[in-house]
Amino acid sequence: MPTSRDRLLLLDSASLYFRAFFGIPKTLTAPDGTAVNALRGILDFTSSLTTQYEPGAVVACWDDDWRPQWRVDLIDTYKTQRLGDDGGEADTTDGLLGPQVPLISEAFGLLGIPVVGAADHEADDVIGTLAARWDGPVDVVTGDRDLFQVVDDDRDVRVLYVAKGVSKHDVVDEAWLRARYSIGAADYVDFAVMRGDPSDGLPGVAGIGDKTAAVLLDRFGDLDGILTAAGDPSSSITPKVRRSLLDSVDYIRAAREVVAVRTDVCDVPDLSATPDREKFEAFGETWGLGGVTERALEAVTR
């Protein structure tokens, strides 16, 4: 049983299986013809990172709700660009990814990796909660910048950012954030609110990009200080930026709650499970995983 002194590796599962699906040929199929590129890919990603960082435990964090209603109630454009005609998540995978998702969950279970979700919440919220509740070091694997907010040098919480690929991932800590954005992790939510994120349907504050957001945070501390300064005509904020901020007060207040990951949605799971070698080998045979099977087993049993 891992102890709180061990490193915990948290997987942003959907981020990884989408990356695997679009980065690995769809011609990789099981004997029955089912596409298994995402399954093979996420297992290889997990094996590689587990071998490199040697965590005491791995948790696959799951989107029980990829677009929670409570976030939509706060900002109605939240993730609207990802909606399909039926109101659910648009399928950009030609129907080839959906059948693999339950297989990915099954594979993790057979490897002794708990799959953890929380009703009405996203994997980000599960990650935020487990990162906050684990007493030891934590690595978060994701391609999502929003999770930079969980970085904490004092507690040795890092993000393994895979936007450029798992083999070329960045290790995000406070120094990395300072070098990239000129802000600390504690500023990231306010920074992201002002900058916005079109991929999540968050418009941001007009005229404020990364550089302006970082300057404002450095000068006024946080969004509360920035809005107070915006209401003072004698402050150093330019008239154009002041007007944008004041016009966006309602958005800013709602977006801070939408962007901030929750830290209270689940408990730390039982981490005592071990791989079921026989069943996982049979699973690998059924789904044509080839060498991925042994690599995964070797990684989680070292």
Short mmCIF file of C-alpha atoms in Angstrom, two decimals:
data_model
loop_
_atom_site.label_atom_id
_atom_site.label_comp_id
_atom_site.label_asym_id
_atom_site.label_seq_id
_atom_site.Cartn_x
_atom_site.Cartn_y
_atom_site.Cartn_z
CA MET A 1 0.00 0.00 0.00
CA PRO A 2 1.56 3.31 -1.03
CA THR A 3 2.06 5.83 1.75
CA SER A 4 1.70 9.60 1.62
CA ARG A 5 5.48 9.80 1.22
CA ASP A 6 5.22 8.17 -2.21
CA ARG A 7 4.77 10.12 -5.43
CA LEU A 8 1.24 9.97 -6.84
CA LEU A 9 0.79 10.09 -10.62
CA LEU A 10 -2.59 11.49 -11.69
CA LEU A 11 -3.70 10.90 -15.28
CA ASP A 12 -6.06 13.32 -17.01
CA SER A 13 -7.53 10.34 -18.81
CA ALA A 14 -9.65 11.98 -21.51
CA SER A 15 -6.84 14.38 -22.40
CA LEU A 16 -4.55 11.40 -22.88
CA TYR A 17 -6.89 9.10 -24.78
CA PHE A 18 -7.89 11.86 -27.20
CA ARG A 19 -4.21 12.60 -27.74
CA ALA A 20 -3.54 8.92 -28.33
CA PHE A 21 -6.47 8.57 -30.71
CA PHE A 22 -5.43 11.48 -32.92
CA GLY A 23 -1.71 10.76 -32.70
CA ILE A 24 -1.66 7.04 -33.43
CA PRO A 25 -2.88 5.43 -36.69
CA LYS A 26 -6.50 4.31 -36.63
CA THR A 27 -5.40 1.27 -38.61
CA LEU A 28 -4.27 -0.35 -35.35
CA THR A 29 -7.11 -2.76 -34.72
CA ALA A 30 -7.96 -5.78 -32.62
CA PRO A 31 -8.48 -9.21 -34.23
CA ASP A 32 -12.21 -8.44 -34.54
CA GLY A 33 -11.49 -5.16 -36.38
CA THR A 34 -12.17 -2.79 -33.46
CA ALA A 35 -9.87 0.24 -33.49
CA VAL A 36 -7.52 0.11 -30.49
CA ASN A 37 -5.16 3.00 -31.22
CA ALA A 38 -6.34 5.06 -28.23
CA LEU A 39 -6.22 2.02 -25.94
CA ARG A 40 -2.71 1.08 -27.02
CA GLY A 41 -1.56 4.68 -26.92
CA ILE A 42 -2.76 5.55 -23.43
CA LEU A 43 -1.31 2.32 -22.05
CA ASP A 44 2.04 3.12 -23.65
CA PHE A 45 1.88 6.71 -22.32
CA THR A 46 1.19 5.39 -18.83
CA SER A 47 3.96 2.80 -19.06
CA SER A 48 6.50 5.35 -20.24
CA LEU A 49 5.72 7.92 -17.55
CA THR A 50 5.45 5.32 -14.79
CA THR A 51 8.85 3.94 -15.75
CA GLN A 52 10.39 7.42 -15.91
CA TYR A 53 8.98 8.85 -12.67
CA GLU A 54 8.50 5.66 -10.60
CA PRO A 55 5.40 6.79 -8.68
CA GLY A 56 4.16 4.85 -5.69
CA ALA A 57 0.69 4.81 -7.23
CA VAL A 58 -1.19 5.84 -10.36
CA VAL A 59 -4.80 7.07 -10.56
CA ALA A 60 -6.78 7.48 -13.78
CA CYS A 61 -8.94 10.56 -13.25
CA TRP A 62 -12.19 10.41 -15.22
CA ASP A 63 -14.72 12.83 -16.69
CA ASP A 64 -17.97 11.67 -15.13
CA ASP A 65 -19.43 14.85 -16.67
CA TRP A 66 -17.38 16.60 -19.34
CA ARG A 67 -19.65 19.70 -19.28
CA PRO A 68 -21.21 20.02 -15.80
CA GLN A 69 -24.48 21.91 -15.69
CA TRP A 70 -23.35 24.04 -12.76
CA ARG A 71 -20.51 25.42 -14.91
CA VAL A 72 -22.91 26.02 -17.81
CA ASP A 73 -25.26 27.86 -15.43
CA LEU A 74 -22.41 30.22 -14.62
CA ILE A 75 -21.26 30.74 -18.23
CA ASP A 76 -23.68 29.46 -20.85
CA THR A 77 -21.01 29.36 -23.59
CA TYR A 78 -18.95 26.85 -21.62
CA LYS A 79 -17.74 24.22 -24.11
CA THR A 80 -20.62 24.97 -26.50
CA GLN A 81 -18.29 24.61 -29.48
CA ARG A 82 -17.87 20.95 -28.54
CA LEU A 83 -21.60 20.19 -28.64
CA GLY A 84 -23.09 17.97 -31.31
CA ASP A 85 -26.51 18.32 -32.90
CA ASP A 86 -28.01 16.08 -30.22
CA GLY A 87 -26.76 18.29 -27.39
CA GLY A 88 -24.08 15.81 -26.36
CA GLU A 89 -20.39 15.98 -27.04
CA ALA A 90 -19.71 16.13 -30.78
CA ASP A 91 -18.08 13.00 -32.15
CA THR A 92 -14.98 14.04 -34.07
CA THR A 93 -13.63 10.49 -34.14
CA ASP A 94 -15.89 8.82 -36.73
CA GLY A 95 -17.27 6.65 -33.95
CA LEU A 96 -13.93 4.90 -33.46
CA LEU A 97 -12.98 6.28 -30.05
CA GLY A 98 -16.22 5.69 -28.13
CA PRO A 99 -15.94 1.87 -28.09
CA GLN A 100 -12.38 2.15 -26.78
CA VAL A 101 -13.21 4.25 -23.71
CA PRO A 102 -14.71 1.40 -21.63
CA LEU A 103 -11.81 -0.80 -22.71
CA ILE A 104 -9.38 1.81 -21.37
CA SER A 105 -11.19 1.85 -18.04
CA GLU A 106 -11.17 -1.97 -17.94
CA ALA A 107 -7.46 -2.08 -18.76
CA PHE A 108 -6.61 0.32 -15.93
CA GLY A 109 -8.64 -1.78 -13.51
CA LEU A 110 -6.81 -4.96 -14.51
CA LEU A 111 -3.50 -3.17 -14.01
CA GLY A 112 -4.50 -2.17 -10.48
CA ILE A 113 -4.89 1.50 -11.44
CA PRO A 114 -8.08 2.93 -9.90
CA VAL A 115 -10.39 4.90 -12.19
CA VAL A 116 -11.84 7.81 -10.21
CA GLY A 117 -14.60 10.18 -11.27
CA ALA A 118 -17.07 12.37 -9.41
CA ALA A 119 -20.72 12.93 -10.29
CA ASP A 120 -21.38 16.29 -11.98
CA HIS A 121 -17.67 17.05 -12.19
CA GLU A 122 -14.80 16.83 -14.64
CA ALA A 123 -11.51 14.97 -14.32
CA ASP A 124 -9.88 18.35 -13.58
CA ASP A 125 -11.89 18.53 -10.35
CA VAL A 126 -10.87 15.00 -9.38
CA ILE A 127 -7.24 15.93 -10.05
CA GLY A 128 -7.54 19.13 -8.03
CA THR A 129 -9.05 17.20 -5.13
CA LEU A 130 -6.53 14.37 -5.09
CA ALA A 131 -3.60 16.76 -5.50
CA ALA A 132 -4.86 18.73 -2.50
CA ARG A 133 -5.57 15.68 -0.33
CA TRP A 134 -2.41 13.68 -0.98
CA ASP A 135 0.24 14.51 1.59
CA GLY A 136 3.20 13.61 -0.60
CA PRO A 137 4.52 14.65 -4.02
CA VAL A 138 2.16 14.61 -7.01
CA ASP A 139 2.65 14.63 -10.77
CA VAL A 140 -0.34 15.49 -12.96
CA VAL A 141 -0.25 14.29 -16.58
CA THR A 142 -2.33 16.47 -18.90
CA GLY A 143 -2.43 18.50 -22.07
CA ASP A 144 -4.76 21.03 -20.38
CA ARG A 145 -3.25 24.35 -19.28
CA ASP A 146 -6.03 24.93 -16.73
CA LEU A 147 -4.36 22.41 -14.46
CA PHE A 148 -1.31 24.65 -14.09
CA GLN A 149 -3.24 26.10 -11.16
CA VAL A 150 -2.48 23.00 -9.04
CA VAL A 151 1.30 23.47 -9.25
CA ASP A 152 2.77 23.94 -5.78
CA ASP A 153 6.53 23.87 -5.25
CA ASP A 154 6.17 23.75 -1.47
CA ARG A 155 4.21 20.50 -1.71
CA ASP A 156 6.10 19.18 -4.77
CA VAL A 157 3.03 19.19 -7.02
CA ARG A 158 4.02 19.40 -10.68
CA VAL A 159 2.30 19.12 -14.06
CA LEU A 160 3.76 16.88 -16.75
CA TYR A 161 2.45 18.87 -19.71
CA VAL A 162 2.16 16.72 -22.82
CA ALA A 163 1.01 19.31 -25.37
CA LYS A 164 4.16 18.62 -27.44
CA GLY A 165 3.87 14.87 -26.91
CA VAL A 166 4.49 12.51 -24.04
CA SER A 167 8.11 11.94 -25.04
CA LYS A 168 8.70 15.70 -25.18
CA HIS A 169 6.61 16.74 -22.19
CA ASP A 170 7.40 19.78 -20.07
CA VAL A 171 7.76 19.51 -16.30
CA VAL A 172 5.76 22.49 -15.09
CA ASP A 173 6.72 24.03 -11.77
CA GLU A 174 6.77 27.60 -10.48
CA ALA A 175 9.99 28.41 -12.35
CA TRP A 176 8.50 27.15 -15.62
CA LEU A 177 5.37 29.25 -15.13
CA ARG A 178 7.45 32.34 -14.33
CA ALA A 179 9.57 31.80 -17.42
CA ARG A 180 6.58 31.16 -19.70
CA TYR A 181 3.93 33.54 -18.38
CA SER A 182 5.60 35.75 -15.74
CA ILE A 183 3.12 34.56 -13.11
CA GLY A 184 3.01 32.03 -10.29
CA ALA A 185 0.62 29.10 -9.99
CA ALA A 186 -1.50 30.97 -7.44
CA ASP A 187 -2.18 33.59 -10.13
CA TYR A 188 -3.12 31.14 -12.84
CA VAL A 189 -6.90 31.15 -12.42
CA ASP A 190 -7.11 34.96 -12.55
CA PHE A 191 -4.67 34.97 -15.47
CA ALA A 192 -6.74 32.41 -17.40
CA VAL A 193 -9.99 34.25 -16.70
CA MET A 194 -8.65 37.47 -18.24
CA ARG A 195 -6.92 35.76 -21.17
CA GLY A 196 -9.86 33.49 -21.92
CA ASP A 197 -9.89 30.15 -23.70
CA PRO A 198 -11.92 29.84 -26.92
CA SER A 199 -11.61 26.05 -26.82
CA ASP A 200 -13.62 26.07 -23.58
CA GLY A 201 -16.02 28.81 -24.66
CA LEU A 202 -14.49 31.37 -22.29
CA PRO A 203 -14.23 34.72 -24.07
CA GLY A 204 -11.83 36.42 -21.67
CA VAL A 205 -11.65 40.16 -21.23
CA ALA A 206 -11.46 42.09 -24.51
CA GLY A 207 -8.01 43.43 -25.26
CA ILE A 208 -6.26 41.47 -22.51
CA GLY A 209 -3.85 38.75 -23.53
CA ASP A 210 -1.07 36.94 -21.72
CA LYS A 211 1.27 39.91 -21.35
CA THR A 212 -1.30 42.42 -20.18
CA ALA A 213 -2.84 39.93 -17.76
CA ALA A 214 0.58 39.18 -16.25
CA VAL A 215 1.40 42.88 -15.89
CA LEU A 216 -1.92 43.61 -14.19
CA LEU A 217 -1.46 40.73 -11.76
CA ASP A 218 2.07 41.85 -10.95
CA ARG A 219 0.91 45.40 -10.36
CA PHE A 220 -2.35 44.83 -8.48
CA GLY A 221 -2.03 41.35 -6.98
CA ASP A 222 -5.22 39.59 -8.08
CA LEU A 223 -8.48 40.19 -9.92
CA ASP A 224 -10.05 41.87 -6.89
CA GLY A 225 -7.19 44.35 -6.80
CA ILE A 226 -7.34 44.79 -10.56
CA LEU A 227 -11.08 45.53 -10.52
CA THR A 228 -10.63 47.98 -7.64
CA ALA A 229 -7.93 49.77 -9.64
CA ALA A 230 -10.12 49.73 -12.74
CA GLY A 231 -12.74 51.65 -10.79
CA ASP A 232 -10.20 54.34 -9.90
CA PRO A 233 -9.65 56.78 -12.79
CA SER A 234 -6.32 57.80 -11.27
CA SER A 235 -4.86 54.28 -11.46
CA SER A 236 -2.23 53.37 -14.05
CA ILE A 237 -4.64 51.16 -16.02
CA THR A 238 -5.20 52.53 -19.50
CA PRO A 239 -8.71 53.79 -20.32
CA LYS A 240 -9.27 51.04 -22.91
CA VAL A 241 -8.30 48.22 -20.54
CA ARG A 242 -10.21 49.87 -17.68
CA ARG A 243 -13.39 49.94 -19.75
CA SER A 244 -12.96 46.31 -20.81
CA LEU A 245 -12.52 45.22 -17.20
CA LEU A 246 -15.50 47.17 -15.93
CA ASP A 247 -17.66 45.87 -18.78
CA SER A 248 -16.62 42.31 -17.88
CA VAL A 249 -17.25 42.28 -14.12
CA ASP A 250 -20.09 39.74 -14.30
CA TYR A 251 -18.10 37.49 -16.62
CA ILE A 252 -15.02 37.72 -14.40
CA ARG A 253 -16.92 36.70 -11.27
CA ALA A 254 -18.54 33.72 -12.99
CA ALA A 255 -15.43 32.66 -14.87
CA ARG A 256 -13.31 32.53 -11.71
CA GLU A 257 -15.64 29.84 -10.38
CA VAL A 258 -15.75 28.00 -13.70
CA VAL A 259 -11.97 27.95 -14.21
CA ALA A 260 -11.02 27.06 -10.63
CA VAL A 261 -10.81 23.30 -10.14
CA ARG A 262 -12.64 21.89 -7.16
CA THR A 263 -10.77 20.36 -4.24
CA ASP A 264 -13.64 18.58 -2.49
CA VAL A 265 -15.26 16.15 -4.90
CA CYS A 266 -13.85 12.75 -3.92
CA ASP A 267 -11.74 10.82 -1.46
CA VAL A 268 -8.32 9.35 -2.11
CA PRO A 269 -9.11 5.87 -3.48
CA ASP A 270 -7.85 2.56 -2.22
CA LEU A 271 -4.40 2.24 -3.77
CA SER A 272 -3.68 -1.30 -2.60
CA ALA A 273 -4.82 -3.11 -5.78
CA THR A 274 -2.21 -5.03 -7.74
CA PRO A 275 -2.22 -6.07 -11.40
CA ASP A 276 -4.07 -9.21 -12.38
CA ARG A 277 -1.40 -10.51 -14.72
CA GLU A 278 -3.37 -13.46 -16.06
CA LYS A 279 -6.49 -11.45 -16.84
CA PHE A 280 -4.53 -8.55 -18.33
CA GLU A 281 -2.58 -10.89 -20.57
CA ALA A 282 -5.88 -12.39 -21.75
CA PHE A 283 -7.23 -8.88 -22.28
CA GLY A 284 -4.15 -8.00 -24.32
CA GLU A 285 -4.60 -11.12 -26.45
CA THR A 286 -8.28 -10.37 -27.08
CA TRP A 287 -7.61 -6.81 -28.13
CA GLY A 288 -4.38 -7.38 -30.03
CA LEU A 289 -2.18 -5.22 -27.81
CA GLY A 290 1.01 -7.04 -28.68
CA GLY A 291 4.07 -5.76 -26.81
CA VAL A 292 1.99 -3.10 -25.06
CA THR A 293 0.72 -5.80 -22.70
CA GLU A 294 4.10 -6.73 -21.27
CA ARG A 295 5.36 -3.13 -21.21
CA ALA A 296 2.35 -2.08 -19.14
CA LEU A 297 2.70 -4.98 -16.72
CA GLU A 298 6.43 -4.37 -16.32
CA ALA A 299 5.88 -0.67 -15.66
CA VAL A 300 3.31 -1.13 -12.90
CA THR A 301 5.12 -3.96 -11.15
CA ARG A 302 8.66 -2.53 -11.01
#
